[in-house]
Amino acid sequence: MRLYIYSSSGHNKGLEMVRRCSVIAKTLKQFDPILCTSDYRAATYAKNELGVEKSAGIDVIGNLPNTMERGDILIFESDEPSEFMVENMREFCSLVFIVGEDIQNDIVDEEYFSTGDQSIEKCFYFGDDDYKDQLLQMVDGMETQDIACLMGHYHFFGNEDKLKPYFKEIVDEEEYIDTIKNSKYLLTASYQAACESLSSGNKPVLLIREDKVYNNTLNIPQIVLNNDLPKAIEEFNKLIENYPNDVQHPQSLDLKDIPSQIEAKFKLLGMIPTTGVFEN
């Protein structure tokens, strides 16, 4: 028996789910979980940057039965499976938990629960994904803005140089964690980044993209993008002058009785987690 955690990822989805599921994997490390992602690049990132011990890229959630054995335990966050597929998962696995239903979806790594130094006054982070080069289209003809721009993990090679004329500074995606923690004001289309910013004592503003679905349970102030980035930045600058005081903050991950349920399944079969498979 093994514990598997699956998260969607990729050029059109980014790493938000990977970041959340990585926190779950680390919280349940005593069960030696394997984090599976949609692409190997995300699996490698989770292991190298997010502290996950075991990871694997499997393309789509439907490939999990090729990796798992009947009776294994699964935790997942993905919009891929239909209700029929979820029913099949529950029949195949001994336990299934869904992030956003059985587990809270405002999940932030503990490293963000310490105040940043706010060395960056204002930062813009579009997100890890930009498959249609939407950001490049929005900056076309834009005057240079007095705000740093943090690059995304899946942004196309060469886009950094193309964006330089339009922002105060371009920050490499490898500086993601430090930049999110240390940016006093963050304008971002990533709800996950906004949650991490809040946890670090900063003041994020959520930029609503039409190609994303948002569940803004923390009441983070938001601006609708409408593909007019200069206008969005202007609204952002006005909003942070009187930042709302009713914004809620993420709480530490609480898995409630899930660890005890998993432990009971392992004990029932007289098993302990095995090691050494599916490592990148």
mmCIF file of C-alpha atoms in Angstrom:
data_model
loop_
_atom_site.group_PDB
_atom_site.id
_atom_site.type_symbol
_atom_site.label_atom_id
_atom_site.label_comp_id
_atom_site.label_asym_id
_atom_site.label_seq_id
_atom_site.Cartn_x
_atom_site.Cartn_y
_atom_site.Cartn_z
ATOM 1 C CA MET A 1 0.000 0.000 0.000
ATOM 2 C CA ARG A 2 1.184 3.497 -0.841
ATOM 3 C CA LEU A 3 -0.064 7.048 -0.447
ATOM 4 C CA TYR A 4 -0.281 8.994 -3.709
ATOM 5 C CA ILE A 5 -0.959 12.711 -4.046
ATOM 6 C CA TYR A 6 -1.885 14.070 -7.468
ATOM 7 C CA SER A 7 -2.021 17.668 -8.686
ATOM 8 C CA SER A 8 -2.697 19.113 -12.122
ATOM 9 C CA SER A 9 0.066 21.245 -13.629
ATOM 10 C CA GLY A 10 1.403 22.515 -16.926
ATOM 11 C CA HIS A 11 1.650 25.398 -19.390
ATOM 12 C CA ASN A 12 -2.081 26.120 -19.195
ATOM 13 C CA LYS A 13 -2.547 25.478 -15.464
ATOM 14 C CA GLY A 14 0.603 26.666 -13.736
ATOM 15 C CA LEU A 15 1.842 25.371 -10.390
ATOM 16 C CA GLU A 16 -0.831 26.532 -7.940
ATOM 17 C CA MET A 17 -2.148 23.034 -7.266
ATOM 18 C CA VAL A 18 1.393 21.670 -7.121
ATOM 19 C CA ARG A 19 2.311 24.208 -4.437
ATOM 20 C CA ARG A 20 -0.715 23.237 -2.344
ATOM 21 C CA CYS A 21 -0.283 19.495 -2.766
ATOM 22 C CA SER A 22 3.408 19.790 -1.935
ATOM 23 C CA VAL A 23 2.440 21.168 1.464
ATOM 24 C CA ILE A 24 0.151 18.169 1.960
ATOM 25 C CA ALA A 25 2.934 15.789 0.918
ATOM 26 C CA LYS A 26 5.332 17.310 3.442
ATOM 27 C CA THR A 27 2.693 17.290 6.181
ATOM 28 C CA LEU A 28 2.129 13.565 5.570
ATOM 29 C CA LYS A 29 5.788 12.712 5.088
ATOM 30 C CA GLN A 30 5.588 9.931 7.691
ATOM 31 C CA PHE A 31 3.612 7.942 5.104
ATOM 32 C CA ASP A 32 6.314 8.349 2.434
ATOM 33 C CA PRO A 33 3.906 9.816 -0.178
ATOM 34 C CA ILE A 34 4.569 10.150 -3.895
ATOM 35 C CA LEU A 35 3.478 13.440 -5.459
ATOM 36 C CA CYS A 36 2.337 12.894 -9.047
ATOM 37 C CA THR A 37 1.944 15.843 -11.398
ATOM 38 C CA SER A 38 0.782 16.283 -14.974
ATOM 39 C CA ASP A 39 4.289 16.959 -16.271
ATOM 40 C CA TYR A 40 7.808 15.973 -15.283
ATOM 41 C CA ARG A 41 8.899 19.594 -15.104
ATOM 42 C CA ALA A 42 6.446 20.231 -12.253
ATOM 43 C CA ALA A 43 7.477 17.010 -10.518
ATOM 44 C CA THR A 44 11.118 18.076 -10.641
ATOM 45 C CA TYR A 45 10.222 21.552 -9.373
ATOM 46 C CA ALA A 46 8.298 20.097 -6.437
ATOM 47 C CA LYS A 47 11.271 17.991 -5.447
ATOM 48 C CA ASN A 48 13.993 20.591 -5.998
ATOM 49 C CA GLU A 49 12.199 23.742 -4.802
ATOM 50 C CA LEU A 50 9.216 22.750 -2.660
ATOM 51 C CA GLY A 51 10.786 20.118 -0.427
ATOM 52 C CA VAL A 52 8.896 17.086 -1.719
ATOM 53 C CA GLU A 53 10.879 13.866 -1.270
ATOM 54 C CA LYS A 54 9.299 11.742 -4.029
ATOM 55 C CA SER A 55 7.644 12.965 -7.216
ATOM 56 C CA ALA A 56 6.682 11.696 -10.651
ATOM 57 C CA GLY A 57 5.203 13.140 -13.850
ATOM 58 C CA ILE A 58 2.370 11.036 -15.279
ATOM 59 C CA ASP A 59 0.750 13.330 -17.917
ATOM 60 C CA VAL A 60 -2.911 12.960 -16.841
ATOM 61 C CA ILE A 61 -4.801 11.767 -13.786
ATOM 62 C CA GLY A 62 -6.199 8.892 -15.834
ATOM 63 C CA ASN A 63 -2.735 7.326 -15.857
ATOM 64 C CA LEU A 64 -2.723 6.812 -12.095
ATOM 65 C CA PRO A 65 -4.037 3.215 -12.288
ATOM 66 C CA ASN A 66 -0.956 2.373 -14.367
ATOM 67 C CA THR A 67 1.177 3.468 -11.419
ATOM 68 C CA MET A 68 -0.939 2.569 -8.398
ATOM 69 C CA GLU A 69 -2.122 -0.744 -7.040
ATOM 70 C CA ARG A 70 -5.651 -1.534 -5.903
ATOM 71 C CA GLY A 71 -6.103 -0.455 -2.299
ATOM 72 C CA ASP A 72 -3.619 2.429 -2.419
ATOM 73 C CA ILE A 73 -4.613 5.788 -0.928
ATOM 74 C CA LEU A 74 -5.115 8.905 -3.065
ATOM 75 C CA ILE A 75 -5.298 12.614 -2.330
ATOM 76 C CA PHE A 76 -5.788 14.856 -5.346
ATOM 77 C CA GLU A 77 -6.520 18.343 -6.610
ATOM 78 C CA SER A 78 -7.563 18.483 -10.250
ATOM 79 C CA ASP A 79 -10.415 19.572 -12.486
ATOM 80 C CA GLU A 80 -9.741 16.649 -14.838
ATOM 81 C CA PRO A 81 -11.866 13.786 -13.443
ATOM 82 C CA SER A 82 -15.578 13.435 -14.096
ATOM 83 C CA GLU A 83 -17.946 12.221 -11.393
ATOM 84 C CA PHE A 84 -17.775 8.771 -12.994
ATOM 85 C CA MET A 85 -13.965 8.780 -12.759
ATOM 86 C CA VAL A 86 -14.106 9.830 -9.104
ATOM 87 C CA GLU A 87 -16.473 6.930 -8.409
ATOM 88 C CA ASN A 88 -13.970 4.590 -10.047
ATOM 89 C CA MET A 89 -11.182 6.091 -7.934
ATOM 90 C CA ARG A 90 -13.151 5.414 -4.751
ATOM 91 C CA GLU A 91 -13.730 1.817 -5.856
ATOM 92 C CA PHE A 92 -10.056 1.308 -6.759
ATOM 93 C CA CYS A 93 -8.508 3.040 -3.716
ATOM 94 C CA SER A 94 -8.975 2.278 -0.038
ATOM 95 C CA LEU A 95 -9.225 6.007 0.713
ATOM 96 C CA VAL A 96 -9.733 9.086 -1.502
ATOM 97 C CA PHE A 97 -9.527 12.697 -0.342
ATOM 98 C CA ILE A 98 -10.193 15.717 -2.582
ATOM 99 C CA VAL A 99 -8.561 19.099 -2.000
ATOM 100 C CA GLY A 100 -11.307 21.721 -1.843
ATOM 101 C CA GLU A 101 -13.824 19.213 -0.482
ATOM 102 C CA ASP A 102 -12.222 17.012 2.144
ATOM 103 C CA ILE A 103 -9.206 19.290 2.593
ATOM 104 C CA GLN A 104 -9.089 23.095 2.738
ATOM 105 C CA ASN A 105 -7.906 24.785 -0.462
ATOM 106 C CA ASP A 106 -6.312 27.868 1.142
ATOM 107 C CA ILE A 107 -3.067 25.959 1.711
ATOM 108 C CA VAL A 108 0.150 27.863 2.335
ATOM 109 C CA ASP A 109 3.567 26.437 3.132
ATOM 110 C CA GLU A 110 4.791 27.150 6.659
ATOM 111 C CA GLU A 111 7.805 29.051 5.301
ATOM 112 C CA TYR A 112 5.429 31.899 4.354
ATOM 113 C CA PHE A 113 4.177 32.276 7.928
ATOM 114 C CA SER A 114 7.050 34.583 8.793
ATOM 115 C CA THR A 115 7.130 38.265 7.960
ATOM 116 C CA GLY A 116 9.105 39.278 4.892
ATOM 117 C CA ASP A 117 11.410 42.281 4.815
ATOM 118 C CA GLN A 118 9.276 44.215 2.280
ATOM 119 C CA SER A 119 12.432 45.190 0.393
ATOM 120 C CA ILE A 120 10.340 45.274 -2.808
ATOM 121 C CA GLU A 121 7.742 48.046 -2.713
ATOM 122 C CA LYS A 122 5.506 46.800 -5.537
ATOM 123 C CA CYS A 123 5.575 43.637 -7.625
ATOM 124 C CA PHE A 124 3.469 42.230 -10.447
ATOM 125 C CA TYR A 125 3.116 38.475 -10.906
ATOM 126 C CA PHE A 126 0.877 37.346 -13.768
ATOM 127 C CA GLY A 127 1.157 33.672 -12.861
ATOM 128 C CA ASP A 128 3.206 30.614 -13.742
ATOM 129 C CA ASP A 129 1.278 29.959 -16.930
ATOM 130 C CA ASP A 130 0.842 32.125 -20.018
ATOM 131 C CA TYR A 131 0.442 29.650 -22.849
ATOM 132 C CA LYS A 132 -1.143 32.208 -25.201
ATOM 133 C CA ASP A 133 1.418 34.941 -24.475
ATOM 134 C CA GLN A 134 -1.364 37.099 -23.071
ATOM 135 C CA LEU A 135 1.056 39.162 -21.021
ATOM 136 C CA LEU A 136 3.128 40.147 -24.057
ATOM 137 C CA GLN A 137 -0.013 41.267 -25.843
ATOM 138 C CA MET A 138 -1.069 43.417 -22.883
ATOM 139 C CA VAL A 139 2.238 45.255 -22.549
ATOM 140 C CA ASP A 140 2.471 46.104 -26.245
ATOM 141 C CA GLY A 141 2.766 49.904 -26.411
ATOM 142 C CA MET A 142 2.639 50.290 -22.625
ATOM 143 C CA GLU A 143 4.831 52.878 -20.921
ATOM 144 C CA THR A 144 7.370 51.631 -18.391
ATOM 145 C CA GLN A 145 5.620 50.934 -15.096
ATOM 146 C CA ASP A 146 7.088 51.626 -11.656
ATOM 147 C CA ILE A 147 6.636 48.024 -10.546
ATOM 148 C CA ALA A 148 8.801 44.904 -10.633
ATOM 149 C CA CYS A 149 7.643 41.904 -12.676
ATOM 150 C CA LEU A 150 8.180 38.353 -11.426
ATOM 151 C CA MET A 151 8.431 35.811 -14.238
ATOM 152 C CA GLY A 152 6.383 32.604 -14.244
ATOM 153 C CA HIS A 153 7.689 29.039 -14.291
ATOM 154 C CA TYR A 154 6.097 28.200 -17.654
ATOM 155 C CA HIS A 155 6.695 31.512 -19.418
ATOM 156 C CA PHE A 156 8.329 30.989 -22.799
ATOM 157 C CA PHE A 157 12.064 31.360 -23.201
ATOM 158 C CA GLY A 158 12.970 34.872 -24.328
ATOM 159 C CA ASN A 159 9.900 36.570 -22.847
ATOM 160 C CA GLU A 160 11.994 38.024 -20.057
ATOM 161 C CA ASP A 161 13.948 40.218 -22.493
ATOM 162 C CA LYS A 162 10.757 41.200 -24.296
ATOM 163 C CA LEU A 163 9.176 42.390 -21.034
ATOM 164 C CA LYS A 164 12.150 44.387 -19.743
ATOM 165 C CA PRO A 165 11.181 47.717 -21.382
ATOM 166 C CA TYR A 166 7.813 47.742 -19.633
ATOM 167 C CA PHE A 167 8.705 47.197 -15.977
ATOM 168 C CA LYS A 168 10.998 48.677 -13.350
ATOM 169 C CA GLU A 169 12.707 45.323 -12.916
ATOM 170 C CA ILE A 170 12.361 41.751 -14.168
ATOM 171 C CA VAL A 171 12.749 39.088 -11.486
ATOM 172 C CA ASP A 172 13.659 35.528 -12.472
ATOM 173 C CA GLU A 173 11.159 32.824 -11.552
ATOM 174 C CA GLU A 174 13.809 31.109 -9.433
ATOM 175 C CA GLU A 175 13.377 33.997 -6.980
ATOM 176 C CA TYR A 176 9.668 33.228 -6.538
ATOM 177 C CA ILE A 177 9.657 32.457 -2.814
ATOM 178 C CA ASP A 178 11.798 35.407 -1.721
ATOM 179 C CA THR A 179 9.942 37.785 -4.040
ATOM 180 C CA ILE A 180 6.492 36.806 -2.785
ATOM 181 C CA LYS A 181 7.637 37.023 0.833
ATOM 182 C CA ASN A 182 9.392 40.383 0.451
ATOM 183 C CA SER A 183 7.005 42.353 -1.808
ATOM 184 C CA LYS A 184 5.034 44.834 0.303
ATOM 185 C CA TYR A 185 2.324 45.175 -2.343
ATOM 186 C CA LEU A 186 1.641 42.393 -4.840
ATOM 187 C CA LEU A 187 -0.580 42.566 -7.894
ATOM 188 C CA THR A 188 -1.140 39.007 -9.053
ATOM 189 C CA ALA A 189 -3.473 36.828 -11.083
ATOM 190 C CA SER A 190 -2.441 33.848 -8.935
ATOM 191 C CA TYR A 191 -4.709 33.234 -5.960
ATOM 192 C CA GLN A 192 -2.047 30.983 -4.450
ATOM 193 C CA ALA A 193 0.581 33.727 -4.651
ATOM 194 C CA ALA A 194 -1.877 36.158 -3.041
ATOM 195 C CA CYS A 195 -2.435 33.750 -0.143
ATOM 196 C CA GLU A 196 1.314 33.328 0.328
ATOM 197 C CA SER A 197 1.769 37.101 0.230
ATOM 198 C CA LEU A 198 -0.858 37.582 2.942
ATOM 199 C CA SER A 199 0.800 34.973 5.145
ATOM 200 C CA SER A 200 4.085 36.871 4.906
ATOM 201 C CA GLY A 201 2.508 40.057 6.227
ATOM 202 C CA ASN A 202 2.119 41.746 2.842
ATOM 203 C CA LYS A 203 -0.833 43.290 1.000
ATOM 204 C CA PRO A 204 -1.807 41.498 -2.228
ATOM 205 C CA VAL A 205 -4.390 42.481 -4.808
ATOM 206 C CA LEU A 206 -5.922 39.777 -6.969
ATOM 207 C CA LEU A 207 -6.006 40.388 -10.719
ATOM 208 C CA ILE A 208 -8.930 38.436 -12.187
ATOM 209 C CA ARG A 209 -8.073 36.703 -15.468
ATOM 210 C CA GLU A 210 -10.933 35.628 -17.711
ATOM 211 C CA ASP A 211 -9.275 32.252 -18.316
ATOM 212 C CA LYS A 212 -9.183 31.391 -14.594
ATOM 213 C CA VAL A 213 -11.730 30.380 -11.975
ATOM 214 C CA TYR A 214 -11.287 32.053 -8.584
ATOM 215 C CA ASN A 215 -12.645 31.086 -5.187
ATOM 216 C CA ASN A 216 -11.682 34.157 -3.217
ATOM 217 C CA THR A 217 -12.658 32.886 0.226
ATOM 218 C CA LEU A 218 -10.252 35.250 1.994
ATOM 219 C CA ASN A 219 -11.887 38.379 0.576
ATOM 220 C CA ILE A 220 -8.655 39.577 -1.031
ATOM 221 C CA PRO A 221 -9.293 42.870 -2.879
ATOM 222 C CA GLN A 222 -9.561 42.209 -6.576
ATOM 223 C CA ILE A 223 -9.433 43.935 -9.938
ATOM 224 C CA VAL A 224 -10.870 42.569 -13.184
ATOM 225 C CA LEU A 225 -8.153 42.515 -15.829
ATOM 226 C CA ASN A 226 -10.103 43.071 -19.077
ATOM 227 C CA ASN A 227 -6.722 42.847 -20.901
ATOM 228 C CA ASP A 228 -5.944 46.474 -19.990
ATOM 229 C CA LEU A 229 -2.837 46.090 -17.850
ATOM 230 C CA PRO A 230 -1.975 49.825 -17.506
ATOM 231 C CA LYS A 231 -5.482 50.490 -16.208
ATOM 232 C CA ALA A 232 -5.222 47.534 -13.822
ATOM 233 C CA ILE A 233 -1.923 48.838 -12.446
ATOM 234 C CA GLU A 234 -3.454 52.289 -12.055
ATOM 235 C CA GLU A 235 -6.370 50.789 -10.080
ATOM 236 C CA PHE A 236 -3.875 48.782 -8.033
ATOM 237 C CA ASN A 237 -1.905 51.901 -7.103
ATOM 238 C CA LYS A 238 -5.081 53.632 -5.924
ATOM 239 C CA LEU A 239 -6.305 50.612 -4.000
ATOM 240 C CA ILE A 240 -3.140 50.087 -1.970
ATOM 241 C CA GLU A 241 -3.303 53.685 -0.716
ATOM 242 C CA ASN A 242 -6.271 52.568 1.406
ATOM 243 C CA TYR A 243 -5.876 48.821 1.597
ATOM 244 C CA PRO A 244 -9.009 47.120 3.036
ATOM 245 C CA ASN A 245 -8.800 45.906 6.630
ATOM 246 C CA ASP A 246 -11.363 43.096 6.312
ATOM 247 C CA VAL A 247 -9.063 40.709 4.425
ATOM 248 C CA GLN A 248 -8.762 37.308 6.102
ATOM 249 C CA HIS A 249 -5.484 35.417 6.423
ATOM 250 C CA PRO A 250 -4.738 31.786 5.550
ATOM 251 C CA GLN A 251 -4.420 29.351 8.410
ATOM 252 C CA SER A 252 -1.924 26.536 8.813
ATOM 253 C CA LEU A 253 -2.963 23.339 7.074
ATOM 254 C CA ASP A 254 -5.332 21.282 9.240
ATOM 255 C CA LEU A 255 -5.867 17.761 7.902
ATOM 256 C CA LYS A 256 -8.120 16.915 10.875
ATOM 257 C CA ASP A 257 -8.513 13.116 11.113
ATOM 258 C CA ILE A 258 -7.047 12.294 7.696
ATOM 259 C CA PRO A 259 -3.630 11.221 9.057
ATOM 260 C CA SER A 260 -5.298 8.883 11.546
ATOM 261 C CA GLN A 261 -7.457 7.384 8.786
ATOM 262 C CA ILE A 262 -4.386 6.755 6.643
ATOM 263 C CA GLU A 263 -2.478 5.273 9.573
ATOM 264 C CA ALA A 264 -5.381 2.945 10.367
ATOM 265 C CA LYS A 265 -5.371 1.608 6.792
ATOM 266 C CA PHE A 266 -1.653 0.873 6.951
ATOM 267 C CA LYS A 267 -2.015 -0.851 10.312
ATOM 268 C CA LEU A 268 -5.007 -2.846 9.108
ATOM 269 C CA LEU A 269 -2.841 -4.484 6.477
ATOM 270 C CA GLY A 270 0.133 -4.728 8.785
ATOM 271 C CA MET A 271 2.150 -2.579 6.415
ATOM 272 C CA ILE A 272 4.524 0.340 6.629
ATOM 273 C CA PRO A 273 5.274 2.756 3.749
ATOM 274 C CA THR A 274 7.834 1.425 1.304
ATOM 275 C CA THR A 275 10.617 3.479 -0.235
ATOM 276 C CA GLY A 276 12.636 3.763 -3.403
ATOM 277 C CA VAL A 277 10.079 3.772 -6.238
ATOM 278 C CA PHE A 278 9.059 6.471 -8.701
ATOM 279 C CA GLU A 279 11.807 8.822 -7.581
ATOM 280 C CA ASN A 280 13.028 11.514 -9.992
#
